[in-house]
Structures are given as structure tokens and as C-alpha cells.
PDB file of C-alpha atoms in Angstrom:
ATOM      1  CA  MET A 125      -0.021  -0.041  -0.014  1.00 44.00           C
ATOM      2  CA  TYR A 126       1.384   3.319  -1.021  1.00 53.00           C
ATOM      3  CA  LEU A 127       0.241   5.096   2.111  1.00 62.00           C
ATOM      4  CA  LEU A 128       2.041   2.562   4.288  1.00 59.00           C
ATOM      5  CA  SER A 129       5.282   2.380   2.171  1.00 53.00           C
ATOM      6  CA  SER A 130       7.002   5.425   3.580  1.00 56.00           C
ATOM      7  CA  PHE A 131       7.485   4.187   7.139  1.00 59.00           C
ATOM      8  CA  ASP A 132      11.178   4.816   7.685  1.00 58.00           C
ATOM      9  CA  GLU A 133      11.519   3.602  11.307  1.00 58.00           C
ATOM     10  CA  ALA A 134      14.958   2.019  11.885  1.00 58.00           C
ATOM     11  CA  ASP A 135      13.289  -0.396  14.185  1.00 71.00           C
ATOM     12  CA  SER A 136      11.525  -2.936  11.991  1.00 89.00           C
ATOM     13  CA  THR A 137       9.496  -4.186  14.927  1.00 92.00           C
ATOM     14  CA  ARG A 138       7.809  -0.772  15.402  1.00 92.00           C
ATOM     15  CA  THR A 139       7.315  -0.469  11.747  1.00 91.00           C
ATOM     16  CA  ALA A 140       5.589  -3.915  11.494  1.00 93.00           C
ATOM     17  CA  LEU A 141       3.331  -3.072  14.490  1.00 95.00           C
ATOM     18  CA  MET A 142       2.407   0.325  12.883  1.00 93.00           C
ATOM     19  CA  ARG A 143       1.600  -1.200   9.523  1.00 91.00           C
ATOM     20  CA  ALA A 144      -0.534  -3.957  11.208  1.00 94.00           C
ATOM     21  CA  GLY A 145      -2.316  -1.470  13.314  1.00 95.00           C
ATOM     22  CA  LEU A 146      -3.359   0.766  10.536  1.00 91.00           C
ATOM     23  CA  GLU A 147      -4.445  -2.236   8.429  1.00 91.00           C
ATOM     24  CA  LEU A 148      -6.634  -3.546  11.261  1.00 94.00           C
ATOM     25  CA  LEU A 149      -7.971  -0.018  12.060  1.00 92.00           C
ATOM     26  CA  ALA A 150      -9.188   0.202   8.425  1.00 89.00           C
ATOM     27  CA  GLU A 151     -10.592  -3.362   8.496  1.00 91.00           C
ATOM     28  CA  LYS A 152     -12.182  -3.431  11.963  1.00 93.00           C
ATOM     29  CA  GLY A 153     -12.333   0.099  13.303  1.00 93.00           C
ATOM     30  CA  TYR A 154     -10.745   1.414  16.440  1.00 94.00           C
ATOM     31  CA  LYS A 155     -13.002  -0.401  18.850  1.00 94.00           C
ATOM     32  CA  GLY A 156     -12.875  -3.757  16.898  1.00 95.00           C
ATOM     33  CA  THR A 157      -9.055  -3.791  16.728  1.00 96.00           C
ATOM     34  CA  THR A 158      -7.263  -5.488  19.667  1.00 97.00           C
ATOM     35  CA  THR A 159      -3.624  -5.412  20.669  1.00 98.00           C
ATOM     36  CA  ARG A 160      -3.556  -9.196  20.362  1.00 98.00           C
ATOM     37  CA  GLU A 161      -4.626  -9.102  16.668  1.00 98.00           C
ATOM     38  CA  ILE A 162      -2.081  -6.354  15.912  1.00 98.00           C
ATOM     39  CA  ALA A 163       0.770  -8.274  17.542  1.00 98.00           C
ATOM     40  CA  ALA A 164      -0.229 -11.362  15.766  1.00 98.00           C
ATOM     41  CA  ARG A 165      -0.378  -9.721  12.332  1.00 97.00           C
ATOM     42  CA  ALA A 166       3.038  -8.037  13.090  1.00 96.00           C
ATOM     43  CA  GLY A 167       4.536 -11.411  13.972  1.00 96.00           C
ATOM     44  CA  VAL A 168       5.537 -10.327  17.452  1.00 97.00           C
ATOM     45  CA  SER A 169       4.072 -11.009  21.022  1.00 97.00           C
ATOM     46  CA  GLU A 170       1.565  -8.798  22.726  1.00 97.00           C
ATOM     47  CA  VAL A 171       4.182  -8.099  25.287  1.00 97.00           C
ATOM     48  CA  THR A 172       6.518  -6.665  22.691  1.00 97.00           C
ATOM     49  CA  LEU A 173       3.638  -4.248  21.512  1.00 97.00           C
ATOM     50  CA  PHE A 174       3.203  -2.901  25.033  1.00 97.00           C
ATOM     51  CA  ARG A 175       6.982  -2.465  25.463  1.00 96.00           C
ATOM     52  CA  GLN A 176       7.187  -0.600  22.269  1.00 96.00           C
ATOM     53  CA  PHE A 177       4.109   1.641  22.520  1.00 97.00           C
ATOM     54  CA  GLY A 178       2.460   1.074  25.987  1.00 97.00           C
ATOM     55  CA  SER A 179      -1.113   1.006  24.513  1.00 97.00           C
ATOM     56  CA  LYS A 180      -3.247   0.488  21.388  1.00 97.00           C
ATOM     57  CA  LYS A 181      -4.039   4.129  21.351  1.00 96.00           C
ATOM     58  CA  ALA A 182      -0.416   5.159  21.474  1.00 96.00           C
ATOM     59  CA  LEU A 183       0.507   2.746  18.761  1.00 96.00           C
ATOM     60  CA  LEU A 184      -2.230   3.870  16.390  1.00 95.00           C
ATOM     61  CA  GLN A 185      -1.521   7.561  17.069  1.00 94.00           C
ATOM     62  CA  ALA A 186       2.054   6.963  16.087  1.00 92.00           C
ATOM     63  CA  ALA A 187       1.032   4.950  13.006  1.00 91.00           C
ATOM     64  CA  VAL A 188      -1.419   7.691  11.851  1.00 91.00           C
ATOM     65  CA  GLN A 189       1.272  10.443  12.190  1.00 89.00           C
ATOM     66  CA  LYS A 190       3.296   8.244   9.789  1.00 86.00           C
ATOM     67  CA  LEU A 191       0.845   8.192   7.085  1.00 84.00           C
ATOM     68  CA  ARG A 192       2.377   9.788   4.056  1.00 83.00           C
ATOM     69  CA  PRO A 193       1.787   9.325   0.345  1.00 81.00           C
ATOM     70  CA  PRO A 194       5.044   9.215  -1.613  1.00 80.00           C
ATOM     71  CA  VAL A 195       4.326  12.315  -3.615  1.00 83.00           C
ATOM     72  CA  GLU A 196       7.974  12.647  -4.582  1.00 79.00           C
ATOM     73  CA  LEU A 197       7.431   9.816  -7.037  1.00 81.00           C
ATOM     74  CA  ILE A 198       4.715  11.667  -8.912  1.00 86.00           C
ATOM     75  CA  LEU A 199       5.717  15.392  -8.590  1.00 87.00           C
ATOM     76  CA  PRO A 200       7.493  16.569 -11.802  1.00 81.00           C
ATOM     77  CA  ARG A 201      10.562  18.694 -11.433  1.00 71.00           C
ATOM     78  CA  PRO A 202       9.982  22.235 -12.947  1.00 57.00           C
ATOM     79  CA  SER A 203      13.225  23.474 -14.561  1.00 56.00           C
ATOM     80  CA  HIS A 204      13.581  27.216 -15.118  1.00 50.00           C
ATOM     81  CA  GLY A 205      13.576  28.137 -18.782  1.00 53.00           C
ATOM     82  CA  GLN A 206      12.906  24.669 -19.962  1.00 60.00           C
ATOM     83  CA  MET A 207       9.185  24.282 -19.681  1.00 66.00           C
ATOM     84  CA  SER A 208       6.882  25.555 -22.506  1.00 66.00           C
ATOM     85  CA  ALA A 209       3.083  25.770 -22.291  1.00 66.00           C
ATOM     86  CA  SER A 210       2.744  22.317 -23.834  1.00 70.00           C
ATOM     87  CA  SER A 211       5.199  20.727 -21.504  1.00 87.00           C
ATOM     88  CA  LEU A 212       3.516  22.266 -18.572  1.00 91.00           C
ATOM     89  CA  GLU A 213       0.285  20.485 -19.608  1.00 92.00           C
ATOM     90  CA  ASP A 214       2.277  17.252 -19.980  1.00 92.00           C
ATOM     91  CA  SER A 215       3.812  17.736 -16.434  1.00 92.00           C
ATOM     92  CA  LEU A 216       0.414  18.355 -14.883  1.00 95.00           C
ATOM     93  CA  LEU A 217      -1.097  15.493 -16.757  1.00 94.00           C
ATOM     94  CA  HIS A 218       1.721  13.248 -15.422  1.00 92.00           C
ATOM     95  CA  LEU A 219       1.004  14.512 -11.897  1.00 94.00           C
ATOM     96  CA  ALA A 220      -2.771  13.950 -12.193  1.00 94.00           C
ATOM     97  CA  GLN A 221      -2.239  10.402 -13.579  1.00 94.00           C
ATOM     98  CA  GLY A 222       0.105   9.525 -10.665  1.00 92.00           C
ATOM     99  CA  TYR A 223      -2.234  10.914  -8.134  1.00 91.00           C
ATOM    100  CA  ALA A 224      -5.193   9.084  -9.531  1.00 90.00           C
ATOM    101  CA  GLN A 225      -3.336   5.790  -9.601  1.00 88.00           C
ATOM    102  CA  MET A 226      -2.226   6.399  -6.011  1.00 88.00           C
ATOM    103  CA  LEU A 227      -5.889   6.961  -4.955  1.00 86.00           C
ATOM    104  CA  GLU A 228      -6.863   3.897  -6.754  1.00 84.00           C
ATOM    105  CA  ALA A 229      -4.286   1.710  -5.131  1.00 83.00           C
ATOM    106  CA  ASN A 230      -5.302   3.053  -1.670  1.00 82.00           C
ATOM    107  CA  GLN A 231      -8.963   3.432  -2.224  1.00 79.00           C
ATOM    108  CA  GLY A 232     -10.121   0.532   0.006  1.00 78.00           C
ATOM    109  CA  LEU A 233      -7.803   1.701   2.865  1.00 80.00           C
ATOM    110  CA  LEU A 234      -8.918   5.358   2.566  1.00 82.00           C
ATOM    111  CA  VAL A 235     -12.527   4.633   2.399  1.00 82.00           C
ATOM    112  CA  ARG A 236     -12.369   2.679   5.621  1.00 84.00           C
ATOM    113  CA  LEU A 237      -9.801   4.730   7.411  1.00 86.00           C
ATOM    114  CA  LEU A 238     -11.066   8.222   7.010  1.00 86.00           C
ATOM    115  CA  PRO A 239     -14.387   7.571   8.882  1.00 88.00           C
ATOM    116  CA  GLU A 240     -12.435   6.118  11.721  1.00 90.00           C
ATOM    117  CA  LEU A 241     -10.218   9.149  11.982  1.00 89.00           C
ATOM    118  CA  ALA A 242     -13.244  11.355  11.970  1.00 90.00           C
ATOM    119  CA  ARG A 243     -14.852   9.204  14.786  1.00 92.00           C
ATOM    120  CA  HIS A 244     -11.624   9.182  16.776  1.00 93.00           C
ATOM    121  CA  PRO A 245      -9.996  12.613  16.342  1.00 92.00           C
ATOM    122  CA  GLU A 246      -7.622  11.855  19.175  1.00 92.00           C
ATOM    123  CA  LEU A 247      -5.829   9.507  16.726  1.00 91.00           C
ATOM    124  CA  ARG A 248      -4.932  12.113  14.188  1.00 88.00           C
ATOM    125  CA  GLY A 249      -4.258  14.967  16.648  1.00 83.00           C
ATOM    126  CA  GLU A 250      -5.197  18.601  16.426  1.00 82.00           C
ATOM    127  CA  THR A 251      -3.233  19.400  13.290  1.00 81.00           C
ATOM    128  CA  GLY A 252      -3.637  16.295  11.422  1.00 84.00           C
ATOM    129  CA  PRO A 253      -1.030  13.531  10.531  1.00 86.00           C
ATOM    130  CA  LEU A 254       2.432  14.999  10.361  1.00 85.00           C
ATOM    131  CA  GLY A 255       3.223  12.764   7.289  1.00 84.00           C
ATOM    132  CA  LEU A 256       0.282  14.086   5.369  1.00 86.00           C
ATOM    133  CA  GLN A 257       1.101  17.568   6.223  1.00 89.00           C
ATOM    134  CA  LYS A 258       4.631  17.072   4.781  1.00 88.00           C
ATOM    135  CA  ALA A 259       3.104  15.616   1.651  1.00 89.00           C
ATOM    136  CA  MET A 260       0.818  18.409   1.132  1.00 92.00           C
ATOM    137  CA  SER A 261       3.514  21.038   1.636  1.00 93.00           C
ATOM    138  CA  ALA A 262       5.575  19.219  -1.091  1.00 92.00           C
ATOM    139  CA  VAL A 263       2.581  19.571  -3.486  1.00 94.00           C
ATOM    140  CA  PHE A 264       2.018  23.162  -2.597  1.00 95.00           C
ATOM    141  CA  GLU A 265       5.665  23.955  -3.053  1.00 94.00           C
ATOM    142  CA  TYR A 266       5.532  22.480  -6.523  1.00 93.00           C
ATOM    143  CA  PHE A 267       2.743  24.775  -7.512  1.00 95.00           C
ATOM    144  CA  ALA A 268       4.378  27.765  -5.830  1.00 95.00           C
ATOM    145  CA  GLU A 269       7.525  26.994  -7.900  1.00 91.00           C
ATOM    146  CA  LEU A 270       5.409  26.994 -11.160  1.00 92.00           C
ATOM    147  CA  GLN A 271       4.052  30.314 -10.058  1.00 92.00           C
ATOM    148  CA  LYS A 272       7.521  31.657  -9.378  1.00 91.00           C
ATOM    149  CA  GLN A 273       8.622  30.708 -12.850  1.00 88.00           C
ATOM    150  CA  GLY A 274       5.680  32.442 -14.360  1.00 90.00           C
ATOM    151  CA  LEU A 275       4.092  29.299 -15.733  1.00 91.00           C
ATOM    152  CA  LEU A 276       0.978  29.735 -13.574  1.00 94.00           C
ATOM    153  CA  ARG A 277      -0.654  32.968 -12.503  1.00 93.00           C
ATOM    154  CA  ALA A 278       0.323  33.892  -8.954  1.00 94.00           C
ATOM    155  CA  ASP A 279      -3.051  35.444  -7.891  1.00 94.00           C
ATOM    156  CA  GLU A 280      -4.135  32.173  -6.212  1.00 95.00           C
ATOM    157  CA  ALA A 281      -2.629  30.602  -3.186  1.00 97.00           C
ATOM    158  CA  PRO A 282      -0.588  27.557  -4.169  1.00 97.00           C
ATOM    159  CA  SER A 283      -2.885  25.442  -1.918  1.00 96.00           C
ATOM    160  CA  GLN A 284      -5.944  26.582  -3.740  1.00 96.00           C
ATOM    161  CA  VAL A 285      -4.341  25.862  -7.102  1.00 97.00           C
ATOM    162  CA  ALA A 286      -3.473  22.267  -5.956  1.00 96.00           C
ATOM    163  CA  VAL A 287      -6.982  21.675  -4.714  1.00 96.00           C
ATOM    164  CA  ALA A 288      -8.426  22.879  -7.988  1.00 96.00           C
ATOM    165  CA  LEU A 289      -6.418  20.216  -9.932  1.00 96.00           C
ATOM    166  CA  LEU A 290      -6.378  17.335  -7.482  1.00 95.00           C
ATOM    167  CA  GLY A 291      -9.624  17.814  -5.532  1.00 93.00           C
ATOM    168  CA  PRO A 292     -11.927  16.460  -8.181  1.00 92.00           C
ATOM    169  CA  LEU A 293      -9.672  13.352  -8.558  1.00 92.00           C
ATOM    170  CA  PHE A 294      -9.985  12.734  -4.845  1.00 89.00           C
ATOM    171  CA  ALA A 295     -13.775  13.062  -4.958  1.00 88.00           C
ATOM    172  CA  ARG A 296     -13.872  10.664  -7.995  1.00 86.00           C
ATOM    173  CA  GLY A 297     -11.451   8.120  -6.627  1.00 82.00           C
ATOM    174  CA  VAL A 298     -12.430   7.909  -3.113  1.00 80.00           C
ATOM    175  CA  LEU A 299     -15.874   9.312  -2.521  1.00 77.00           C
ATOM    176  CA  LEU A 300     -17.516   7.989  -5.807  1.00 75.00           C
ATOM    177  CA  GLY A 301     -15.340   4.855  -5.612  1.00 71.00           C
ATOM    178  CA  ALA A 302     -16.796   4.027  -2.214  1.00 72.00           C
ATOM    179  CA  LEU A 303     -20.274   3.926  -3.914  1.00 77.00           C
ATOM    180  CA  ALA A 304     -18.979   1.961  -6.835  1.00 75.00           C
ATOM    181  CA  LEU A 305     -19.725   4.961  -9.113  1.00 75.00           C
ATOM    182  CA  ARG A 306     -17.317   5.305 -12.109  1.00 78.00           C
ATOM    183  CA  PRO A 307     -18.444   8.114 -14.349  1.00 79.00           C
ATOM    184  CA  ALA A 308     -16.350   8.771 -17.319  1.00 83.00           C
ATOM    185  CA  PHE A 309     -13.506  11.205 -16.618  1.00 88.00           C
ATOM    186  CA  ASP A 310     -10.946  12.537 -19.109  1.00 93.00           C
ATOM    187  CA  LEU A 311      -7.822  13.420 -17.314  1.00 94.00           C
ATOM    188  CA  GLN A 312      -6.347  15.482 -20.261  1.00 95.00           C
ATOM    189  CA  ALA A 313      -9.545  17.547 -20.546  1.00 96.00           C
ATOM    190  CA  HIS A 314      -9.520  18.105 -16.810  1.00 96.00           C
ATOM    191  CA  VAL A 315      -5.937  19.394 -16.892  1.00 96.00           C
ATOM    192  CA  ARG A 316      -6.700  21.592 -19.847  1.00 94.00           C
ATOM    193  CA  GLY A 317      -9.659  23.054 -18.112  1.00 96.00           C
ATOM    194  CA  PHE A 318      -7.633  23.646 -15.035  1.00 96.00           C
ATOM    195  CA  LEU A 319      -5.013  25.628 -17.167  1.00 95.00           C
ATOM    196  CA  LYS A 320      -7.577  27.936 -18.704  1.00 93.00           C
ATOM    197  CA  GLY A 321      -7.149  31.235 -17.135  1.00 87.00           C
ATOM    198  CA  ARG A 322      -4.358  30.059 -14.920  1.00 90.00           C
ATOM    199  CA  GLN A 323      -1.358  29.964 -17.206  1.00 86.00           C
ATOM    200  CA  GLY A 324       1.141  32.776 -16.801  1.00 74.00           C
ATOM    201  CA  ASP A 325       1.864  35.341 -19.430  1.00 67.00           C
TER     202      ASP A 325
END
């Protein structure tokens, strides 16, 4: 799973426990997940789980903070003076395709996990998962760089620009996917529509 692939803990035991915890949280919910099940899926004893984290809540809090889509794998690298209007479209299409694929690969996890985080806000913390914050910052910085280079107009906040391009993909991939609805969607047409009125001079 992409969202669980960026755990970089040096301690493989902690990593295995956090992965198992998130998987079970998505499958069974917070109340239905037990420390015994987490330990068994991670291949360790329940005693080891308590030594590492102290409680189920602490383990899941740590795991949620580690959630981070590997956006570096799908973010193009804008190069000053080397990107034309057509190559900008190609770069944004590449980003949109990668994002859509990432959502599809994680659709089941997201559909089940997001409601649990809404029901148990103590798991995500007051400011949300740190890993997701870092991923979002990387995406916002990408659009800020495009604006800095004059490839996109700078009268919108980079975060708003990012949501305009990627928000509809999230809605289609996760929200509609949860209902098994798959309306036709042309990514290239979406990118071209996004660029209308947003390209720099």
C-alpha cells in the first residue's frame, strides 16, 4: 500500500506493528481492533507491543502520524527556462495520472480509514497527521515554484491551485469509488480546463 510504504523507522518491529495497526484499524475500526490481533499480524508478541508503545491508542496515534503518500514519486520537477506551455500541460497530466493511480491503489484503505479518523480525532491529533502535512507541503511547493517561474498565475494561493487540480480526482477516486460509481473522466480534458485562465503570461 502506497500510504504505508513510507515508514522509515529504523526499528523494523515498530514499523511492523504500525503497519499492522493501520491495516486493522481500516478493516475493523478502532473499537474492533485488539492489541492481540495487531501483535499477531506483525509477527510479534503482545508483550512486545506494550513494550514498544504502551497501549493500542499510542500505537495507532504513532502510526497515523506516519501516514504519508510518496508524492515525490509523482511530482514533476519544473526547470527554469525549459518548460513551455505544452510541456507544462504534460507535467500536470503526469501529476494527475500519478495521483489518480495512488488513490486507486489506496481506495479501500482510505474509504475505511477516513471515517475512523473522523470518529476518533484523538488518533490524528489537533493538526492532522504530520506525514500528510509534509506531503501536502511538497505539493504546494511544486505549484508555488510553477507560479514563481511564471508558468502559472500567482493570484491564487498554491494550496488553492493544488486543490483545483487534485480535489476532483480525490472526489472521484475515493468518494465515488466508495459507492462503486465510475463516471467517465477525461484526465487530459481536466488538466486543460484547469489551465484555462491560470497559465502565466
